[in-house]
PDB file of C-alpha atoms in Angstrom:
ATOM      1  CA  MET S   1     132.120 -27.651 -61.613  1.00 75.00           C
ATOM      2  CA  PRO S   2     129.734 -27.492 -58.617  1.00 84.00           C
ATOM      3  CA  ILE S   3     128.422 -30.660 -57.047  1.00 86.00           C
ATOM      4  CA  CYS S   4     125.365 -31.748 -55.100  1.00 89.00           C
ATOM      5  CA  ILE S   5     126.348 -31.570 -51.437  1.00 88.00           C
ATOM      6  CA  GLU S   6     124.147 -34.579 -50.647  1.00 88.00           C
ATOM      7  CA  CYS S   7     125.301 -37.161 -53.208  1.00 89.00           C
ATOM      8  CA  ARG S   8     128.357 -35.394 -54.771  1.00 86.00           C
ATOM      9  CA  HIS S   9     126.816 -35.629 -58.257  1.00 88.00           C
ATOM     10  CA  PRO S  10     128.142 -32.894 -60.626  1.00 87.00           C
ATOM     11  CA  VAL S  11     125.570 -30.247 -61.534  1.00 87.00           C
ATOM     12  CA  LYS S  12     125.586 -27.276 -63.893  1.00 85.00           C
ATOM     13  CA  THR S  13     124.062 -24.687 -61.562  1.00 83.00           C
ATOM     14  CA  LEU S  14     123.108 -24.558 -57.886  1.00 83.00           C
ATOM     15  CA  TRP S  15     120.285 -22.054 -58.268  1.00 81.00           C
ATOM     16  CA  ARG S  16     118.315 -20.092 -60.829  1.00 79.00           C
ATOM     17  CA  GLU S  17     116.384 -16.872 -60.815  1.00 72.00           C
ATOM     18  CA  GLY S  18     112.675 -17.229 -60.104  1.00 63.00           C
ATOM     19  CA  ALA S  19     109.688 -14.963 -60.390  1.00 50.00           C
ATOM     20  CA  GLY S  20     109.961 -13.438 -56.914  1.00 52.00           C
ATOM     21  CA  ASP S  21     110.717  -9.899 -55.854  1.00 53.00           C
ATOM     22  CA  LYS S  22     114.354  -9.139 -56.692  1.00 50.00           C
ATOM     23  CA  SER S  23     114.513  -6.258 -54.226  1.00 54.00           C
ATOM     24  CA  THR S  24     113.977  -8.640 -51.281  1.00 51.00           C
ATOM     25  CA  GLY S  25     116.402 -11.263 -52.582  1.00 53.00           C
ATOM     26  CA  HIS S  26     113.700 -13.952 -52.642  1.00 60.00           C
ATOM     27  CA  ASN S  27     113.849 -14.555 -56.381  1.00 66.00           C
ATOM     28  CA  ILE S  28     116.330 -17.455 -56.105  1.00 73.00           C
ATOM     29  CA  ARG S  29     115.136 -20.999 -56.728  1.00 81.00           C
ATOM     30  CA  LEU S  30     117.437 -23.806 -55.603  1.00 85.00           C
ATOM     31  CA  THR S  31     118.241 -26.493 -58.133  1.00 86.00           C
ATOM     32  CA  VAL S  32     117.002 -30.004 -57.372  1.00 88.00           C
ATOM     33  CA  CYS S  33     119.521 -32.768 -57.976  1.00 88.00           C
ATOM     34  CA  LYS S  34     118.417 -35.221 -60.645  1.00 88.00           C
ATOM     35  CA  ASN S  35     120.422 -37.991 -58.971  1.00 88.00           C
ATOM     36  CA  CYS S  36     119.106 -37.884 -55.368  1.00 88.00           C
ATOM     37  CA  GLY S  37     116.055 -35.632 -55.671  1.00 85.00           C
ATOM     38  CA  ARG S  38     117.202 -33.188 -52.966  1.00 87.00           C
ATOM     39  CA  PHE S  39     118.370 -29.591 -53.189  1.00 88.00           C
ATOM     40  CA  CYS S  40     121.850 -29.448 -54.708  1.00 89.00           C
ATOM     41  CA  ASP S  41     123.111 -26.906 -52.165  1.00 87.00           C
ATOM     42  CA  LYS S  42     120.777 -25.674 -49.436  1.00 87.00           C
ATOM     43  CA  TYR S  43     123.525 -23.531 -47.925  1.00 87.00           C
ATOM     44  CA  VAL S  44     123.191 -21.030 -50.778  1.00 85.00           C
ATOM     45  CA  GLU S  45     120.340 -19.451 -48.786  1.00 83.00           C
ATOM     46  CA  HIS S  46     121.939 -19.815 -45.331  1.00 84.00           C
ATOM     47  CA  ASP S  47     123.974 -17.170 -43.531  1.00 81.00           C
ATOM     48  CA  PHE S  48     127.444 -17.501 -42.001  1.00 82.00           C
ATOM     49  CA  VAL S  49     126.139 -18.309 -38.520  1.00 84.00           C
ATOM     50  CA  VAL S  50     124.469 -21.502 -39.780  1.00 87.00           C
ATOM     51  CA  LEU S  51     127.590 -22.396 -41.747  1.00 86.00           C
ATOM     52  CA  PHE S  52     129.801 -21.966 -38.691  1.00 83.00           C
ATOM     53  CA  ILE S  53     127.508 -24.072 -36.486  1.00 85.00           C
ATOM     54  CA  ASP S  54     127.463 -26.885 -39.040  1.00 86.00           C
ATOM     55  CA  LEU S  55     131.250 -26.653 -39.345  1.00 83.00           C
ATOM     56  CA  VAL S  56     131.524 -27.196 -35.593  1.00 79.00           C
ATOM     57  CA  LEU S  57     129.125 -30.148 -35.903  1.00 82.00           C
ATOM     58  CA  ILE S  58     131.365 -31.563 -38.699  1.00 82.00           C
ATOM     59  CA  LYS S  59     128.573 -31.966 -41.241  1.00 87.00           C
ATOM     60  CA  PRO S  60     129.958 -33.200 -44.582  1.00 87.00           C
ATOM     61  CA  GLN S  61     127.431 -31.129 -46.544  1.00 89.00           C
ATOM     62  CA  VAL S  62     128.780 -27.802 -45.319  1.00 88.00           C
ATOM     63  CA  TYR S  63     132.341 -28.841 -46.212  1.00 87.00           C
ATOM     64  CA  ARG S  64     131.228 -29.773 -49.719  1.00 87.00           C
ATOM     65  CA  HIS S  65     129.475 -26.420 -50.011  1.00 88.00           C
ATOM     66  CA  LEU S  66     132.580 -24.484 -48.994  1.00 86.00           C
ATOM     67  CA  LEU S  67     135.298 -26.564 -50.620  1.00 84.00           C
ATOM     68  CA  HIS S  68     133.588 -27.413 -53.904  1.00 84.00           C
ATOM     69  CA  ASN S  69     130.869 -24.832 -54.518  1.00 83.00           C
ATOM     70  CA  THR S  70     132.111 -21.617 -52.894  1.00 84.00           C
ATOM     71  CA  LEU S  71     135.832 -21.285 -52.149  1.00 81.00           C
ATOM     72  CA  MET S  72     137.399 -23.433 -54.854  1.00 72.00           C
ATOM     73  CA  LYS S  73     138.861 -21.445 -57.742  1.00 66.00           C
ATOM     74  CA  ASP S  74     139.682 -22.774 -61.209  1.00 67.00           C
ATOM     75  CA  GLU S  75     143.149 -21.220 -60.986  1.00 74.00           C
ATOM     76  CA  ASP S  76     143.736 -22.764 -57.522  1.00 76.00           C
ATOM     77  CA  GLU S  77     144.086 -19.338 -55.924  1.00 82.00           C
ATOM     78  CA  PHE S  78     143.291 -18.382 -52.343  1.00 85.00           C
ATOM     79  CA  ALA S  79     140.016 -16.540 -51.897  1.00 84.00           C
ATOM     80  CA  PRO S  80     140.403 -13.198 -50.066  1.00 87.00           C
ATOM     81  CA  SER S  81     138.178 -14.451 -47.254  1.00 87.00           C
ATOM     82  CA  ILE S  82     140.479 -17.440 -46.728  1.00 89.00           C
ATOM     83  CA  ILE S  83     143.527 -15.177 -46.489  1.00 91.00           C
ATOM     84  CA  ARG S  84     141.766 -13.104 -43.826  1.00 91.00           C
ATOM     85  CA  LEU S  85     140.759 -16.264 -41.976  1.00 90.00           C
ATOM     86  CA  GLY S  86     144.335 -17.541 -42.049  1.00 92.00           C
ATOM     87  CA  VAL S  87     145.665 -14.288 -40.582  1.00 93.00           C
ATOM     88  CA  LEU S  88     142.994 -14.331 -37.880  1.00 90.00           C
ATOM     89  CA  LEU S  89     143.771 -17.933 -36.938  1.00 90.00           C
ATOM     90  CA  LEU S  90     147.481 -17.137 -36.770  1.00 92.00           C
ATOM     91  CA  LEU S  91     146.882 -14.193 -34.448  1.00 89.00           C
ATOM     92  CA  PHE S  92     144.713 -16.318 -32.176  1.00 85.00           C
ATOM     93  CA  ASP S  93     147.358 -19.027 -32.166  1.00 86.00           C
ATOM     94  CA  VAL S  94     149.983 -16.460 -31.126  1.00 89.00           C
ATOM     95  CA  TYR S  95     147.855 -15.350 -28.183  1.00 83.00           C
ATOM     96  CA  LEU S  96     147.101 -18.905 -26.985  1.00 79.00           C
ATOM     97  CA  THR S  97     150.705 -20.082 -27.346  1.00 83.00           C
ATOM     98  CA  TRP S  98     151.983 -17.050 -25.470  1.00 82.00           C
ATOM     99  CA  ALA S  99     149.459 -17.599 -22.675  1.00 77.00           C
ATOM    100  CA  ARG S 100     150.268 -21.334 -22.367  1.00 75.00           C
ATOM    101  CA  ILE S 101     154.035 -20.846 -22.212  1.00 77.00           C
ATOM    102  CA  GLU S 102     153.739 -17.943 -19.799  1.00 75.00           C
ATOM    103  CA  LYS S 103     151.491 -19.979 -17.496  1.00 71.00           C
ATOM    104  CA  GLN S 104     153.905 -22.920 -17.489  1.00 64.00           C
ATOM    105  CA  SER S 105     156.708 -20.614 -16.354  1.00 60.00           C
ATOM    106  CA  VAL S 106     154.828 -19.646 -13.171  1.00 54.00           C
ATOM    107  CA  PRO S 107     155.736 -22.010 -10.273  1.00 50.00           C
ATOM    108  CA  THR S 108     152.816 -23.892  -8.763  1.00 45.00           C
ATOM    109  CA  VAL S 109     152.573 -24.661  -5.050  1.00 43.00           C
ATOM    110  CA  ASN S 110     152.661 -28.302  -3.978  1.00 46.00           C
ATOM    111  CA  SER S 111     149.584 -28.923  -1.848  1.00 44.00           C
ATOM    112  CA  VAL S 112     151.362 -31.608   0.211  1.00 46.00           C
ATOM    113  CA  ASP S 113     154.430 -29.814   1.574  1.00 49.00           C
ATOM    114  CA  GLY S 114     153.819 -26.278   0.355  1.00 48.00           C
ATOM    115  CA  THR S 115     156.931 -26.208  -1.822  1.00 46.00           C
ATOM    116  CA  ALA S 116     156.991 -24.683  -5.261  1.00 42.00           C
ATOM    117  CA  SER S 117     156.997 -27.047  -8.211  1.00 45.00           C
ATOM    118  CA  PRO S 118     157.805 -25.164 -11.418  1.00 47.00           C
ATOM    119  CA  GLY S 119     156.108 -26.203 -14.642  1.00 48.00           C
ATOM    120  CA  MET S 120     159.455 -26.483 -16.436  1.00 50.00           C
ATOM    121  CA  ASN S 121     163.119 -26.789 -15.492  1.00 54.00           C
ATOM    122  CA  SER S 122     165.022 -23.896 -13.935  1.00 56.00           C
ATOM    123  CA  ALA S 123     167.044 -23.158 -17.080  1.00 56.00           C
ATOM    124  CA  SER S 124     163.880 -22.775 -19.122  1.00 55.00           C
ATOM    125  CA  VAL S 125     162.331 -20.564 -16.438  1.00 58.00           C
ATOM    126  CA  SER S 126     165.465 -18.405 -16.480  1.00 62.00           C
ATOM    127  CA  ASN S 127     165.428 -18.123 -20.273  1.00 63.00           C
ATOM    128  CA  PHE S 128     161.749 -17.256 -20.300  1.00 65.00           C
ATOM    129  CA  GLY S 129     162.433 -14.664 -17.613  1.00 68.00           C
ATOM    130  CA  ARG S 130     164.988 -13.041 -19.882  1.00 74.00           C
ATOM    131  CA  LEU S 131     162.490 -13.170 -22.758  1.00 73.00           C
ATOM    132  CA  ALA S 132     159.819 -11.602 -20.557  1.00 74.00           C
ATOM    133  CA  GLN S 133     162.170  -8.724 -19.774  1.00 79.00           C
ATOM    134  CA  GLN S 134     162.422  -7.822 -23.452  1.00 80.00           C
ATOM    135  CA  PRO S 135     160.166  -5.152 -24.999  1.00 86.00           C
ATOM    136  CA  ILE S 136     156.657  -6.375 -25.640  1.00 86.00           C
ATOM    137  CA  VAL S 137     157.144  -5.990 -29.392  1.00 90.00           C
ATOM    138  CA  LEU S 138     160.119  -8.379 -29.387  1.00 88.00           C
ATOM    139  CA  GLN S 139     158.180 -10.889 -27.298  1.00 87.00           C
ATOM    140  CA  TYR S 140     155.284 -10.731 -29.731  1.00 91.00           C
ATOM    141  CA  MET S 141     157.600 -11.133 -32.719  1.00 93.00           C
ATOM    142  CA  PHE S 142     159.120 -14.255 -31.133  1.00 91.00           C
ATOM    143  CA  PHE S 143     155.739 -15.936 -30.656  1.00 91.00           C
ATOM    144  CA  LEU S 144     154.589 -14.749 -34.072  1.00 94.00           C
ATOM    145  CA  LEU S 145     157.653 -16.399 -35.626  1.00 94.00           C
ATOM    146  CA  LEU S 146     157.047 -19.557 -33.601  1.00 92.00           C
ATOM    147  CA  CYS S 147     153.416 -19.872 -34.696  1.00 93.00           C
ATOM    148  CA  THR S 148     154.101 -18.853 -38.308  1.00 95.00           C
ATOM    149  CA  LEU S 149     156.825 -21.452 -38.849  1.00 95.00           C
ATOM    150  CA  SER S 150     154.785 -24.128 -37.052  1.00 93.00           C
ATOM    151  CA  THR S 151     151.768 -23.380 -39.253  1.00 94.00           C
ATOM    152  CA  LEU S 152     153.911 -23.449 -42.412  1.00 95.00           C
ATOM    153  CA  ALA S 153     155.318 -26.829 -41.351  1.00 95.00           C
ATOM    154  CA  PHE S 154     151.787 -28.135 -40.808  1.00 94.00           C
ATOM    155  CA  HIS S 155     150.522 -27.008 -44.218  1.00 95.00           C
ATOM    156  CA  GLY S 156     153.753 -27.795 -46.041  1.00 95.00           C
ATOM    157  CA  SER S 157     153.909 -31.413 -44.888  1.00 95.00           C
ATOM    158  CA  ILE S 158     150.310 -32.137 -45.879  1.00 95.00           C
ATOM    159  CA  ARG S 159     150.680 -30.316 -49.194  1.00 95.00           C
ATOM    160  CA  PHE S 160     153.793 -32.392 -49.922  1.00 95.00           C
ATOM    161  CA  LEU S 161     152.048 -35.684 -49.105  1.00 94.00           C
ATOM    162  CA  THR S 162     149.017 -34.841 -51.239  1.00 94.00           C
ATOM    163  CA  SER S 163     150.361 -32.826 -54.177  1.00 92.00           C
ATOM    164  CA  SER S 164     154.024 -33.707 -54.729  1.00 91.00           C
ATOM    165  CA  ARG S 165     155.046 -36.267 -57.300  1.00 91.00           C
ATOM    166  CA  TYR S 166     157.627 -37.498 -54.773  1.00 92.00           C
ATOM    167  CA  SER S 167     155.048 -38.101 -52.053  1.00 92.00           C
ATOM    168  CA  PRO S 168     155.357 -41.588 -50.481  1.00 92.00           C
ATOM    169  CA  LEU S 169     151.563 -41.909 -50.585  1.00 91.00           C
ATOM    170  CA  HIS S 170     151.600 -41.257 -54.339  1.00 90.00           C
ATOM    171  CA  LEU S 171     154.571 -43.551 -55.015  1.00 91.00           C
ATOM    172  CA  LEU S 172     152.949 -46.377 -53.049  1.00 90.00           C
ATOM    173  CA  GLY S 173     149.611 -45.911 -54.809  1.00 90.00           C
ATOM    174  CA  ILE S 174     147.783 -45.065 -51.577  1.00 90.00           C
ATOM    175  CA  LEU S 175     146.648 -41.611 -52.698  1.00 91.00           C
ATOM    176  CA  PRO S 176     146.607 -40.187 -56.232  1.00 92.00           C
ATOM    177  CA  GLN S 177     148.490 -36.944 -56.759  1.00 90.00           C
ATOM    178  CA  PHE S 178     146.263 -33.946 -56.059  1.00 90.00           C
ATOM    179  CA  SER S 179     147.001 -31.079 -58.433  1.00 87.00           C
ATOM    180  CA  ARG S 180     145.562 -28.247 -56.297  1.00 87.00           C
ATOM    181  CA  PRO S 181     147.808 -27.681 -53.255  1.00 90.00           C
ATOM    182  CA  ASN S 182     146.232 -24.316 -52.405  1.00 90.00           C
ATOM    183  CA  SER S 183     142.871 -26.042 -52.146  1.00 89.00           C
ATOM    184  CA  VAL S 184     144.401 -28.363 -49.540  1.00 91.00           C
ATOM    185  CA  SER S 185     145.467 -25.356 -47.476  1.00 92.00           C
ATOM    186  CA  THR S 186     142.000 -23.846 -47.939  1.00 90.00           C
ATOM    187  CA  ALA S 187     140.428 -27.018 -46.560  1.00 90.00           C
ATOM    188  CA  LEU S 188     142.787 -26.997 -43.568  1.00 91.00           C
ATOM    189  CA  LEU S 189     142.077 -23.332 -42.798  1.00 91.00           C
ATOM    190  CA  VAL S 190     138.310 -23.749 -43.051  1.00 90.00           C
ATOM    191  CA  SER S 191     138.361 -26.829 -40.834  1.00 88.00           C
ATOM    192  CA  SER S 192     140.525 -24.997 -38.284  1.00 87.00           C
ATOM    193  CA  SER S 193     137.930 -22.273 -37.737  1.00 83.00           C
ATOM    194  CA  THR S 194     137.037 -23.793 -34.348  1.00 78.00           C
ATOM    195  CA  LYS S 195     140.284 -22.225 -33.102  1.00 78.00           C
ATOM    196  CA  LEU S 196     138.297 -18.995 -32.888  1.00 76.00           C
ATOM    197  CA  PHE S 197     136.413 -20.253 -29.836  1.00 74.00           C
ATOM    198  CA  PRO S 198     138.985 -18.746 -27.416  1.00 67.00           C
ATOM    199  CA  ILE S 199     137.373 -15.400 -28.160  1.00 66.00           C
ATOM    200  CA  LEU S 200     134.986 -16.448 -25.395  1.00 63.00           C
ATOM    201  CA  MET S 201     137.844 -15.722 -22.981  1.00 61.00           C
ATOM    202  CA  VAL S 202     136.798 -12.099 -23.303  1.00 57.00           C
ATOM    203  CA  ILE S 203     133.582 -13.056 -21.468  1.00 62.00           C
ATOM    204  CA  TRP S 204     134.522 -16.116 -19.386  1.00 61.00           C
ATOM    205  CA  GLU S 205     137.825 -17.037 -17.793  1.00 61.00           C
ATOM    206  CA  TYR S 206     138.918 -20.651 -18.140  1.00 56.00           C
ATOM    207  CA  ASP S 207     141.994 -22.860 -18.015  1.00 55.00           C
ATOM    208  CA  VAL S 208     144.045 -22.013 -21.109  1.00 54.00           C
ATOM    209  CA  PRO S 209     146.025 -25.306 -21.461  1.00 56.00           C
ATOM    210  CA  ALA S 210     142.935 -27.486 -20.930  1.00 60.00           C
ATOM    211  CA  ALA S 211     140.928 -25.419 -23.411  1.00 59.00           C
ATOM    212  CA  ALA S 212     143.755 -25.532 -25.938  1.00 60.00           C
ATOM    213  CA  ARG S 213     143.978 -29.312 -25.613  1.00 64.00           C
ATOM    214  CA  SER S 214     140.226 -29.724 -26.149  1.00 66.00           C
ATOM    215  CA  LEU S 215     140.233 -27.344 -29.091  1.00 69.00           C
ATOM    216  CA  GLY S 216     143.219 -29.192 -30.533  1.00 70.00           C
ATOM    217  CA  TRP S 217     141.302 -32.460 -30.735  1.00 75.00           C
ATOM    218  CA  ALA S 218     138.267 -30.674 -32.216  1.00 78.00           C
ATOM    219  CA  VAL S 219     140.474 -29.088 -34.893  1.00 82.00           C
ATOM    220  CA  VAL S 220     142.065 -32.465 -35.712  1.00 84.00           C
ATOM    221  CA  ALA S 221     138.624 -34.044 -36.186  1.00 85.00           C
ATOM    222  CA  ASN S 222     137.604 -31.203 -38.502  1.00 87.00           C
ATOM    223  CA  ASN S 223     140.890 -31.467 -40.435  1.00 90.00           C
ATOM    224  CA  VAL S 224     140.320 -35.176 -41.012  1.00 91.00           C
ATOM    225  CA  GLU S 225     136.794 -34.591 -42.285  1.00 88.00           C
ATOM    226  CA  ALA S 226     137.875 -31.763 -44.593  1.00 89.00           C
ATOM    227  CA  LEU S 227     140.743 -33.788 -46.098  1.00 92.00           C
ATOM    228  CA  LYS S 228     138.481 -36.794 -46.606  1.00 91.00           C
ATOM    229  CA  ILE S 229     135.907 -34.711 -48.478  1.00 88.00           C
ATOM    230  CA  LEU S 230     138.387 -32.738 -50.567  1.00 88.00           C
ATOM    231  CA  LEU S 231     140.614 -35.653 -51.567  1.00 89.00           C
ATOM    232  CA  ASP S 232     137.766 -38.208 -51.747  1.00 86.00           C
ATOM    233  CA  CYS S 233     139.794 -40.664 -49.674  1.00 88.00           C
ATOM    234  CA  ASN S 234     138.979 -42.860 -46.685  1.00 89.00           C
ATOM    235  CA  TYR S 235     139.271 -41.866 -43.042  1.00 89.00           C
ATOM    236  CA  GLY S 236     142.496 -43.836 -42.627  1.00 91.00           C
ATOM    237  CA  VAL S 237     144.385 -41.805 -45.232  1.00 92.00           C
ATOM    238  CA  ALA S 238     142.863 -38.524 -43.984  1.00 92.00           C
ATOM    239  CA  THR S 239     143.872 -39.351 -40.415  1.00 92.00           C
ATOM    240  CA  LEU S 240     147.394 -40.206 -41.575  1.00 93.00           C
ATOM    241  CA  LEU S 241     147.685 -36.849 -43.321  1.00 93.00           C
ATOM    242  CA  ALA S 242     146.373 -34.904 -40.325  1.00 92.00           C
ATOM    243  CA  THR S 243     148.724 -36.809 -37.996  1.00 91.00           C
ATOM    244  CA  ALA S 244     151.731 -36.119 -40.227  1.00 93.00           C
ATOM    245  CA  GLY S 245     150.856 -32.424 -40.279  1.00 92.00           C
ATOM    246  CA  ALA S 246     150.421 -32.289 -36.495  1.00 89.00           C
ATOM    247  CA  LEU S 247     153.777 -34.017 -35.937  1.00 91.00           C
ATOM    248  CA  SER S 248     155.506 -31.607 -38.316  1.00 93.00           C
ATOM    249  CA  ARG S 249     154.018 -28.633 -36.496  1.00 92.00           C
ATOM    250  CA  TRP S 250     155.026 -30.078 -33.127  1.00 89.00           C
ATOM    251  CA  ALA S 251     158.588 -30.789 -34.310  1.00 91.00           C
ATOM    252  CA  MET S 252     158.994 -27.281 -35.721  1.00 92.00           C
ATOM    253  CA  GLY S 253     157.696 -25.746 -32.486  1.00 89.00           C
ATOM    254  CA  ARG S 254     160.041 -27.874 -30.384  1.00 88.00           C
ATOM    255  CA  ALA S 255     163.008 -26.928 -32.568  1.00 91.00           C
ATOM    256  CA  ILE S 256     162.321 -23.205 -32.213  1.00 89.00           C
ATOM    257  CA  LEU S 257     161.789 -23.456 -28.462  1.00 85.00           C
ATOM    258  CA  TRP S 258     164.984 -25.496 -28.115  1.00 85.00           C
ATOM    259  CA  ALA S 259     166.913 -22.860 -30.051  1.00 85.00           C
ATOM    260  CA  ALA S 260     165.526 -20.216 -27.688  1.00 79.00           C
ATOM    261  CA  GLY S 261     166.496 -22.248 -24.605  1.00 78.00           C
ATOM    262  CA  LEU S 262     162.869 -23.128 -23.769  1.00 74.00           C
ATOM    263  CA  ASP S 263     163.243 -26.855 -24.379  1.00 67.00           C
ATOM    264  CA  GLY S 264     161.340 -27.666 -21.168  1.00 63.00           C
ATOM    265  CA  VAL S 265     158.168 -26.019 -22.457  1.00 62.00           C
ATOM    266  CA  ASP S 266     155.317 -27.986 -23.979  1.00 58.00           C
ATOM    267  CA  SER S 267     154.030 -25.700 -26.711  1.00 56.00           C
ATOM    268  CA  VAL S 268     150.907 -27.759 -27.418  1.00 51.00           C
ATOM    269  CA  GLY S 269     149.537 -28.152 -23.915  1.00 45.00           C
ATOM    270  CA  GLU S 270     150.289 -29.594 -20.516  1.00 38.00           C
ATOM    271  CA  HIS S 271     150.434 -33.233 -21.611  1.00 40.00           C
ATOM    272  CA  SER S 272     153.125 -34.773 -23.730  1.00 41.00           C
ATOM    273  CA  VAL S 273     152.562 -36.218 -27.188  1.00 43.00           C
ATOM    274  CA  ALA S 274     152.952 -39.740 -25.795  1.00 44.00           C
ATOM    275  CA  GLU S 275     150.198 -39.169 -23.236  1.00 43.00           C
ATOM    276  CA  GLU S 276     147.904 -37.719 -25.883  1.00 46.00           C
ATOM    277  CA  GLY S 277     148.679 -40.703 -28.102  1.00 49.00           C
ATOM    278  CA  ARG S 278     147.687 -43.127 -25.358  1.00 48.00           C
ATOM    279  CA  VAL S 279     144.432 -41.243 -24.857  1.00 45.00           C
ATOM    280  CA  LEU S 280     143.702 -41.344 -28.589  1.00 50.00           C
ATOM    281  CA  GLY S 281     144.486 -45.077 -28.687  1.00 53.00           C
ATOM    282  CA  SER S 282     142.102 -45.736 -25.803  1.00 52.00           C
ATOM    283  CA  LEU S 283     139.365 -43.754 -27.531  1.00 50.00           C
ATOM    284  CA  LEU S 284     139.880 -45.661 -30.780  1.00 53.00           C
ATOM    285  CA  MET S 285     139.728 -49.017 -28.955  1.00 59.00           C
ATOM    286  CA  TYR S 286     136.567 -47.923 -27.157  1.00 53.00           C
ATOM    287  CA  ALA S 287     134.986 -46.830 -30.449  1.00 55.00           C
ATOM    288  CA  LYS S 288     135.956 -50.148 -32.058  1.00 59.00           C
ATOM    289  CA  ASP S 289     134.400 -52.169 -29.241  1.00 63.00           C
ATOM    290  CA  TRP S 290     131.273 -50.015 -29.301  1.00 57.00           C
ATOM    291  CA  LEU S 291     130.874 -50.423 -33.060  1.00 58.00           C
ATOM    292  CA  GLY S 292     131.431 -54.174 -32.680  1.00 62.00           C
ATOM    293  CA  ARG S 293     128.686 -54.453 -30.074  1.00 61.00           C
ATOM    294  CA  LEU S 294     126.431 -52.304 -32.248  1.00 58.00           C
ATOM    295  CA  ALA S 295     127.000 -54.573 -35.256  1.00 59.00           C
ATOM    296  CA  VAL S 296     126.296 -57.711 -33.224  1.00 56.00           C
ATOM    297  CA  GLY S 297     123.258 -56.228 -31.497  1.00 53.00           C
TER     298      GLY S 297
END
C-alpha cells in the first residue's frame, strides 16, 4: 500500500486522472494527504534527474517514494530497473577497484632522499606483476570475482541481520524480523547510486583512492538513511547494519586478495580501517559537541 512521503500515512492512491489534455500528460492530479494536508507523493511528476539529485542530498521523501511507492513489489521481487542498476554499480566497482590496486602497485618516489617507496610490500608487487602479465580478460575476471563476492557479502550480512529468524538483532528484540529481504537489497542498491559519480573521470582526471574514499562515506550515509526508512528503525540500528555490511565486504575482499597473494593491498582505499574508524569517531564527537552547544544556545 502506498504511503504519504511526508508523514508516512497510508493512502489508497497517489494520483488521479483530471480533466486536462491526456495527449500532453497533464491530466494527472496529485492526491492530497488527509493527515498532513500536503501532496502524498510529489515525485510522481518529477523526472529521474530530480530524483537523483535528491538522492544525493539524502532527502527522506525521495527514499519513501522509491522504496514504498515505486520499486516495492507485493511478491518481494526485484524490479528490472534495480537489476540493471546493480549490474551497473558492479561494473563501476570493478573499474575503481582495479584502478586503486594498480595505482598502489606503482612505486612512489620519496621526496626527501629520492628513493622509491612502494605502496605495498615486494611480494605483493611481484604477485600483482604476474597478474598484470595475464591476458586482460583474466585480469578482468579476477576483479569481477573480487567485487561480486564482496558485494554478495555486503548484501548477505545485512539481509541476514534484518530478515533471518536467527538474527542476533531479532533474538535480542532490537529489530523485528523483516519479511522482505529483496526489498533490503533494493534499498541498498538505490542508496548506492552515488557510486556512479566516477563517470566524471571521463571528463576530469582526479585522484582515484581519494575519490573512492569520499564516495565510500557518501554511500554509507545513504545506506544508513535507506535502511532507517525501509525498516522504520532508529539511526543507531541502521548504522549498525551498514557497519556490519561494510565489515563483511572488507573481510571478503581481504580474504580474496590474501588468497591471490595481494595481502599488502588495501582494496578500499589508501587508509586502513582503523584510521577511517578514528576519523569517523572524531566526526561523531564533533557532531555531538555541536548538537550540545546548539541545544544549550
